[in-house]
PDB file of C-alpha atoms and ligand atoms in Angstrom:
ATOM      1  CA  UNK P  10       0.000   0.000   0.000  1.00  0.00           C
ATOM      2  CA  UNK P  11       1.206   3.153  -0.994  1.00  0.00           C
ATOM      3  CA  UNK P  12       2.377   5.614   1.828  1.00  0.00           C
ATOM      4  CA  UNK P  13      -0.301   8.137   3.229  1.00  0.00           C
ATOM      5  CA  UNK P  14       0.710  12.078   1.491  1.00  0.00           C
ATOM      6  CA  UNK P  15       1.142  12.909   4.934  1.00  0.00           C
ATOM      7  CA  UNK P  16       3.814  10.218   5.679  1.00  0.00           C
ATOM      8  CA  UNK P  17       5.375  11.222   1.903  1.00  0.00           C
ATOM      9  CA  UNK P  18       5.316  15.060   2.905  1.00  0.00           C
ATOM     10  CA  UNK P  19       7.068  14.023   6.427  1.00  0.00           C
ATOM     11  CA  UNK P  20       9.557  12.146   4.299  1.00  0.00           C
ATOM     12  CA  UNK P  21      10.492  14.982   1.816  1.00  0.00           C
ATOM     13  CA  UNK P  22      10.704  17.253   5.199  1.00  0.00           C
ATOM     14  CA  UNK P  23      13.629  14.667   6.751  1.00  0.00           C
ATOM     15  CA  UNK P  24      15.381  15.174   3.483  1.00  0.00           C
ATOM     16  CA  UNK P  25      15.364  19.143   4.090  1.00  0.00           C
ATOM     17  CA  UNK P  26      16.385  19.191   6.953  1.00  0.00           C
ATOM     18  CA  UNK P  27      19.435  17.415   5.859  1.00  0.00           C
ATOM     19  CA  UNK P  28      19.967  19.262   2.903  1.00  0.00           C
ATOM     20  CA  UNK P  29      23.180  21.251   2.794  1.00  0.00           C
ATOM     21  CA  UNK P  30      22.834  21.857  -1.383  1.00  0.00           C
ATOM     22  CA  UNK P  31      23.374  25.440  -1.235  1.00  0.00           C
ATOM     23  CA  UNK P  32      24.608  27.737   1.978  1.00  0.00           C
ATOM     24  CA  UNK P  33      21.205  28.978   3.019  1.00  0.00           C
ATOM     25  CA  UNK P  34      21.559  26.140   5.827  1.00  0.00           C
ATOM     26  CA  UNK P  35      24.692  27.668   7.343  1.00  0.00           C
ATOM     27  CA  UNK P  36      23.054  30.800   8.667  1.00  0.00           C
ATOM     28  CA  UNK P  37      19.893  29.722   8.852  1.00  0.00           C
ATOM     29  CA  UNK P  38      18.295  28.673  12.742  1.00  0.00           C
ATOM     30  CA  UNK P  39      15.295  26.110  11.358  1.00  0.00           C
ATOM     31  CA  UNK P  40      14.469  24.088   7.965  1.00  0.00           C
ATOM     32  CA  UNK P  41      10.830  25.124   6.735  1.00  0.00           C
ATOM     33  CA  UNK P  42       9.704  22.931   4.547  1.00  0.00           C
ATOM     34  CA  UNK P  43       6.100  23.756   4.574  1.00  0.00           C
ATOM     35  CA  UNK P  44       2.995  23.243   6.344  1.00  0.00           C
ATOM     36  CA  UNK P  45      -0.881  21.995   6.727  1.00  0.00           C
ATOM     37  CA  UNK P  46      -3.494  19.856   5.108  1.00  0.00           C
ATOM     38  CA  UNK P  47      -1.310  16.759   2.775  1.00  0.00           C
ATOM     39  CA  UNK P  48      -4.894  16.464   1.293  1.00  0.00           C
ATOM     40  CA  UNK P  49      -5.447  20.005   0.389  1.00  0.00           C
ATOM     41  CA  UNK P  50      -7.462  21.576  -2.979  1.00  0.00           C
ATOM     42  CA  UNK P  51      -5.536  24.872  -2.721  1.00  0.00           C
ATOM     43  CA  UNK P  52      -1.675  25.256  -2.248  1.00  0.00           C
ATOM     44  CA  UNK P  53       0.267  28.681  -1.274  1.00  0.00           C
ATOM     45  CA  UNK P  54       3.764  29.062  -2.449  1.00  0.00           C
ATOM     46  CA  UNK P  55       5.704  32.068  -1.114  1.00  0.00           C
ATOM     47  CA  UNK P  56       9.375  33.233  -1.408  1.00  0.00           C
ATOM     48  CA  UNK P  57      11.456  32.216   1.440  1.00  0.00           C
ATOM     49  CA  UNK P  58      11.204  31.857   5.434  1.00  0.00           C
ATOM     50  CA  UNK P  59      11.675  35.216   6.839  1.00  0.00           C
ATOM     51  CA  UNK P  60      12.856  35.813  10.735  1.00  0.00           C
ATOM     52  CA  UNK P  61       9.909  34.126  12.861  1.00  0.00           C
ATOM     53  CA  UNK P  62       9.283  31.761  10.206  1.00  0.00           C
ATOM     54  CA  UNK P  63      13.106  30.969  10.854  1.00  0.00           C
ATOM     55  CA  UNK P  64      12.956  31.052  14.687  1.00  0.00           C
ATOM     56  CA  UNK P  65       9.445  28.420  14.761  1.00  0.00           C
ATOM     57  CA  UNK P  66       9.941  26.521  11.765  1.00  0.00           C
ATOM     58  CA  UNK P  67       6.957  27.366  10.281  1.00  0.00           C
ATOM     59  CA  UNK P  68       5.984  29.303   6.799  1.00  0.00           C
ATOM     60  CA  UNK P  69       4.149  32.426   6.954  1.00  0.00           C
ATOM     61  CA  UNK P  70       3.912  32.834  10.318  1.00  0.00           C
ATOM     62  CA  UNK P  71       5.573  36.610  11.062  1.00  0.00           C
ATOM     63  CA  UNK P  72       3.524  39.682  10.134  1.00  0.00           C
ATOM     64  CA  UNK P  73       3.150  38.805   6.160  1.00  0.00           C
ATOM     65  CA  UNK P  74       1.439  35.472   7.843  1.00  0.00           C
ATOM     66  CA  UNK P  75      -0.994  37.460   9.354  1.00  0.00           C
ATOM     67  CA  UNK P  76      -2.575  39.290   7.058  1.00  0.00           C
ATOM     68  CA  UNK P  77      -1.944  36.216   4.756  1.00  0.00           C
ATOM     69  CA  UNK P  78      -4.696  34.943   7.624  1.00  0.00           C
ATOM     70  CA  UNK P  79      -6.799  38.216   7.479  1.00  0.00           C
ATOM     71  CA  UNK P  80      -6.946  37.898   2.840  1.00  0.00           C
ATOM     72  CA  UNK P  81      -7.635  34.186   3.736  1.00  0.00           C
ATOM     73  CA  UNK P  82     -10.677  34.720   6.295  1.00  0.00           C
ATOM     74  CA  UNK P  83     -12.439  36.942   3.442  1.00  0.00           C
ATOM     75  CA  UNK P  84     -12.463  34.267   1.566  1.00  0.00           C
ATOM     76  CA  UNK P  85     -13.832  31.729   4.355  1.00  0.00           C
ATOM     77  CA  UNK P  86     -10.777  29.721   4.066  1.00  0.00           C
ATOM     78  CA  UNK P  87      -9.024  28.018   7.165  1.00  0.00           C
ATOM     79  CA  UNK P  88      -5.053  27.574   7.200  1.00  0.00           C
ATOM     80  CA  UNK P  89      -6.081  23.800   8.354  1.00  0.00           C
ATOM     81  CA  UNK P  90      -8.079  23.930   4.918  1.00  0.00           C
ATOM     82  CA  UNK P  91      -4.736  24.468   2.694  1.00  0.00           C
ATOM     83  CA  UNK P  92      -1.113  23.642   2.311  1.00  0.00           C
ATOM     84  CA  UNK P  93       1.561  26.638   2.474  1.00  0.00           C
ATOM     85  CA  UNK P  94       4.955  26.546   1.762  1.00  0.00           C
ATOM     86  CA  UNK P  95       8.014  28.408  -0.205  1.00  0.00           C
ATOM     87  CA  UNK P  96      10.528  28.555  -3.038  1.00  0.00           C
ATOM     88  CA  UNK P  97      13.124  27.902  -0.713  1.00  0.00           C
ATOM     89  CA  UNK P  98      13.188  25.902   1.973  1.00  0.00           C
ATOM     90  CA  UNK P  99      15.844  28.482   4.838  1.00  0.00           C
ATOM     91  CA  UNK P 100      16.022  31.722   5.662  1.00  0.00           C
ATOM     92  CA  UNK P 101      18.243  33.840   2.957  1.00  0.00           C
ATOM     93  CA  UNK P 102      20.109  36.291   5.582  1.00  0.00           C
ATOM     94  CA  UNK P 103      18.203  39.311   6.053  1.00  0.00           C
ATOM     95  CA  UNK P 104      15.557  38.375   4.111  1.00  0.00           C
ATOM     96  CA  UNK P 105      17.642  38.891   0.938  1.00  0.00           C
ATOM     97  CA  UNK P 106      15.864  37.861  -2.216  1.00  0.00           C
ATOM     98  CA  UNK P 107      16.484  34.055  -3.263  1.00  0.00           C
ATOM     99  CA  UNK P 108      19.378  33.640  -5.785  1.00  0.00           C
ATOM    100  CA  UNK P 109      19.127  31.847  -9.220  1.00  0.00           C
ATOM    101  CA  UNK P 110      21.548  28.962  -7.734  1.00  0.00           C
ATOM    102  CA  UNK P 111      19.648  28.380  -4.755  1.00  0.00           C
ATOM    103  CA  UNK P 112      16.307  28.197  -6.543  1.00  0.00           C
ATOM    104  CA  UNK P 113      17.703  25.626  -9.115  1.00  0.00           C
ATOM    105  CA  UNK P 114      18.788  23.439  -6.243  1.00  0.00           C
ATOM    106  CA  UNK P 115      15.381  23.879  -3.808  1.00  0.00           C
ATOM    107  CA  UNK P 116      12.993  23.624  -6.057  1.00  0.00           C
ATOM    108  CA  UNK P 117      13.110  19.692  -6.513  1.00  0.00           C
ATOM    109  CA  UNK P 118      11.937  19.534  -3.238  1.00  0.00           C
ATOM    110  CA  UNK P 119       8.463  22.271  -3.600  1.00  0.00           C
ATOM    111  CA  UNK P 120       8.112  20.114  -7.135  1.00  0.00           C
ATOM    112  CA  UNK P 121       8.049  16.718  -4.918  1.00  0.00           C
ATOM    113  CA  UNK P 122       6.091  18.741  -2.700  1.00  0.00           C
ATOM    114  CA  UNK P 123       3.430  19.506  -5.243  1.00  0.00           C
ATOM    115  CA  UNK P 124       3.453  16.046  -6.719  1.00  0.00           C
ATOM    116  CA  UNK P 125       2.265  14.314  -3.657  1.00  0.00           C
ATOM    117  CA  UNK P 126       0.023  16.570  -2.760  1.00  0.00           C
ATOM    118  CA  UNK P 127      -0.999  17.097  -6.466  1.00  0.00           C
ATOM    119  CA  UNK P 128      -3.661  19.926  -5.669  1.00  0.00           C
ATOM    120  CA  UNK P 129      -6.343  21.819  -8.222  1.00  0.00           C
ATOM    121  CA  UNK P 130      -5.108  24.880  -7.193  1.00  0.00           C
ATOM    122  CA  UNK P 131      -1.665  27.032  -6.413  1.00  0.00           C
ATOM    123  CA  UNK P 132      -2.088  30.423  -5.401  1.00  0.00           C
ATOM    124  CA  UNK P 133       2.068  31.924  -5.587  1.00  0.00           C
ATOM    125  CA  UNK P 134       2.623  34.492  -3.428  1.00  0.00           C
ATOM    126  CA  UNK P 135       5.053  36.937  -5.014  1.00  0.00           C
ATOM    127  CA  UNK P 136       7.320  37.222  -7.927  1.00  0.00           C
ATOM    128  CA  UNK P 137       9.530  34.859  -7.177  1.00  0.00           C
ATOM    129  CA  UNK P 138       6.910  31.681  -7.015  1.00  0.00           C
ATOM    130  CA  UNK P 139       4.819  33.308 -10.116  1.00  0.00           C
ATOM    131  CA  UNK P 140       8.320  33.129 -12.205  1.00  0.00           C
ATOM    132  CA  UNK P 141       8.266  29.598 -10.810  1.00  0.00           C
ATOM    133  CA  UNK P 142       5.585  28.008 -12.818  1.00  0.00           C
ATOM    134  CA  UNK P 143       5.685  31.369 -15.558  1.00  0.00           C
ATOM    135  CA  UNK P 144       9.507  32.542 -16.164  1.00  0.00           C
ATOM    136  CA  UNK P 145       8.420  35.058 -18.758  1.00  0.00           C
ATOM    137  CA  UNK P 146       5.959  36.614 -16.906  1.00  0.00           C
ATOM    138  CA  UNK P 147       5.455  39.851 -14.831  1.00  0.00           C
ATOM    139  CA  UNK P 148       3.368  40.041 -11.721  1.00  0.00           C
ATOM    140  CA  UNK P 149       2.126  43.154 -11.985  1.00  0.00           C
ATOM    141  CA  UNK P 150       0.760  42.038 -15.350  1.00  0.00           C
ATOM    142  CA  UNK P 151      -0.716  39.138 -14.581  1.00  0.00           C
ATOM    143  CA  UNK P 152      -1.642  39.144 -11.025  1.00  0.00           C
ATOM    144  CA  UNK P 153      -5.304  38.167  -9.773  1.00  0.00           C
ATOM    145  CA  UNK P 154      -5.482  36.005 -13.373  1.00  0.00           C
ATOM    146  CA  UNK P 155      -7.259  32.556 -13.237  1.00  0.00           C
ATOM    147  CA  UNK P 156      -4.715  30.555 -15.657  1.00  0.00           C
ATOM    148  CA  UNK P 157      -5.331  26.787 -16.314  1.00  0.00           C
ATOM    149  CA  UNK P 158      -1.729  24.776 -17.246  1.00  0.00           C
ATOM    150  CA  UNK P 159      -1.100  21.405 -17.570  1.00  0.00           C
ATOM    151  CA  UNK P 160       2.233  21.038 -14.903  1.00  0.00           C
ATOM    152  CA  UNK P 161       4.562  18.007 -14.971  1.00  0.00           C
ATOM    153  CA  UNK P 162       1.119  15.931 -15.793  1.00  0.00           C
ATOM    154  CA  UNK P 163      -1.181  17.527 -12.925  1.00  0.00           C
ATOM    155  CA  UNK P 164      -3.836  19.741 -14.740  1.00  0.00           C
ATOM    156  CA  UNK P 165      -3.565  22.852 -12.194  1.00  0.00           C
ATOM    157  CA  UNK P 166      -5.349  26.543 -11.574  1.00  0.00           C
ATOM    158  CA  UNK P 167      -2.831  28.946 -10.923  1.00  0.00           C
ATOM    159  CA  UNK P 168      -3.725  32.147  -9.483  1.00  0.00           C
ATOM    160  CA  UNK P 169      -0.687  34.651  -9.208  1.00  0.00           C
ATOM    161  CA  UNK P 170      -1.091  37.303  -6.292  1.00  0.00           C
ATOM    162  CA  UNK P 171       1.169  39.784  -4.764  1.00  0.00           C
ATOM    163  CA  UNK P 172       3.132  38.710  -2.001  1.00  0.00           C
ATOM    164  CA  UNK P 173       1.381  39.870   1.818  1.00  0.00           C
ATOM    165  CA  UNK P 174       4.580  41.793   2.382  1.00  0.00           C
ATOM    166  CA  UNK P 175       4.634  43.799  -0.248  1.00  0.00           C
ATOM    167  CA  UNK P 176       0.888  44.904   1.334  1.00  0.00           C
ATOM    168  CA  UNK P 177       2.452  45.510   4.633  1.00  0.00           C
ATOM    169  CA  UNK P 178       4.895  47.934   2.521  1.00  0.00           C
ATOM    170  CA  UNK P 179       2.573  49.545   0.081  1.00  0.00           C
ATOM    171  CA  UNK P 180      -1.144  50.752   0.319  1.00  0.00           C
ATOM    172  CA  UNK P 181      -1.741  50.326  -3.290  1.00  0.00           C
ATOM    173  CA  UNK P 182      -0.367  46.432  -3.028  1.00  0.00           C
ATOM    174  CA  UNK P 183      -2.263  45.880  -0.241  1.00  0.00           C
ATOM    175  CA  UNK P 184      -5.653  46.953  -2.215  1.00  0.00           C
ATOM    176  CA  UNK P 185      -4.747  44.721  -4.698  1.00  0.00           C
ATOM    177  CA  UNK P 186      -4.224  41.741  -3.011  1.00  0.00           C
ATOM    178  CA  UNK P 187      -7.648  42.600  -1.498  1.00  0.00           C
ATOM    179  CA  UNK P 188      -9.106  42.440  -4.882  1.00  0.00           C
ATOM    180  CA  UNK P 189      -7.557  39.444  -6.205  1.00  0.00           C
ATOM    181  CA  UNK P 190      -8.659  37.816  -3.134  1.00  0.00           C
ATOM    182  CA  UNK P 191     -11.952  38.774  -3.933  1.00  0.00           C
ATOM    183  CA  UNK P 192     -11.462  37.322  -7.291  1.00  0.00           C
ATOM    184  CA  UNK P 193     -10.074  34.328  -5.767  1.00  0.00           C
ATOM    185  CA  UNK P 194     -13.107  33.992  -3.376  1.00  0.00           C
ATOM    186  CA  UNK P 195     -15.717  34.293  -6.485  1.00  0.00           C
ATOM    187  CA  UNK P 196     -14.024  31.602  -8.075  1.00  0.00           C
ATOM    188  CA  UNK P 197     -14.228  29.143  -5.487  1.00  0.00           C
ATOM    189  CA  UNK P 198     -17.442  29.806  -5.357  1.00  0.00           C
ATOM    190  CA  UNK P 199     -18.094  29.174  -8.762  1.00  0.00           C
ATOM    191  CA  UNK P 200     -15.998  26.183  -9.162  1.00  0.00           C
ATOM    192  CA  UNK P 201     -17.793  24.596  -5.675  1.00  0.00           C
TER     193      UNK P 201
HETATM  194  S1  SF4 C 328      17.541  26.477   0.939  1.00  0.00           S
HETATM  195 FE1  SF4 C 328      16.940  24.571  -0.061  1.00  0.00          FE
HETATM  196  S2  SF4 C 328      18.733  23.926  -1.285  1.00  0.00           S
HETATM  197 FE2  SF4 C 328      19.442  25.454   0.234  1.00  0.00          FE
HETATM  198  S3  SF4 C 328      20.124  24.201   1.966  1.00  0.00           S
HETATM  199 FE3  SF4 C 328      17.987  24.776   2.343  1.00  0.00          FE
HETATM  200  S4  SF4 C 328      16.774  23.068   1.584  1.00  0.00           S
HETATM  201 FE4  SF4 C 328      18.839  22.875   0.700  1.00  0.00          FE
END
């Protein structure tokens, strides 16, 4: 019998927290590998663990995890509901963006990730998760769009939004991760 997703998940975790691929490890206090449901509809992919999500081990759990709760309650959806995660999988000192190298070596474990769990929808958080599954795209073009794609076999929604903290940084990001929320929220909806 094939192992549960959860047990899968718990295995692809053991292998981060071994990993020493690229340097990230060296400064960084915790692994994050990701967190919540193994049997979830909807997967969030951010950037990178920033400080508290460094210090408990835990994605999107600092100030951008808040209001990532706040944009998910208008929707009526519960963190127990979905599965969150990042590009990479330790902290980048200071929260310095996430360099080409360090992607290239991460990302087989977010792509294992996403097999097992092999959910309708991803919902990227950012730039650096949209470029993820579209390299030649822009975010502030194509943010709040409902795209279908066929990914490594799994027929997927992806919805690209801004990430929460560029909405703690700027009013006019903020309103428009409000809206694509709302967008989000209509779909679901629709699609339920
Ligand atoms: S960031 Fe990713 S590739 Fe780098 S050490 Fe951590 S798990 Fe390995």
């Amino acid at each position: 019998m094939p192992a549960t997703k959860a047990a899968q998940l718990k295995y692809i975790a053991s292998l981060v927290a071994e990993c020493h691929k690229c340097s990230l490890f060296k400064t960084a206090i915790n692994h994050v590998p990701g967190d919540g449901n193994p049997e979830a509809d909807i997967v969030f992919i951010g950037e990178a663990p920033g400080e508290q999500e460094d210090k408990q081990g835990l994605p999107f759990v600092g100030n951008s995890g808040k209001l990532l709760d706040k944009l998910l309650a208008t929707i009526r959806i519960d963190r127990s509901e979905v599965f969150i995660c990042n590009i990479l999988k330790h902290r980048p000192p200071n929260n310095r963006d996430p360099m080409p190298d360090e992607i290239r070596v991460c990302t087989p474990f977010l792509k294992a990730q996403l097999k097992i769990i092999a959910p309708k929808i991803i919902i990227t958080l950012g730039r650096f998760s949209m470029k993820f599954l579209f390299p030649d795209e822009s975010i502030s073009r194509i943010h709040g769009q409902i795209r279908n794609i066929s990914w490594q076999g799994l027929p997927l929604v992806i919805i690209p939004v801004y990430h929460p903290s560029a909405g703690l940084r700027n009013g006019a990001m903020l309103q428009a991760l409000q809206k694509d929320f709302l967008s989000i929220g209509k779909f679901l909806e629709k699609i339920q």
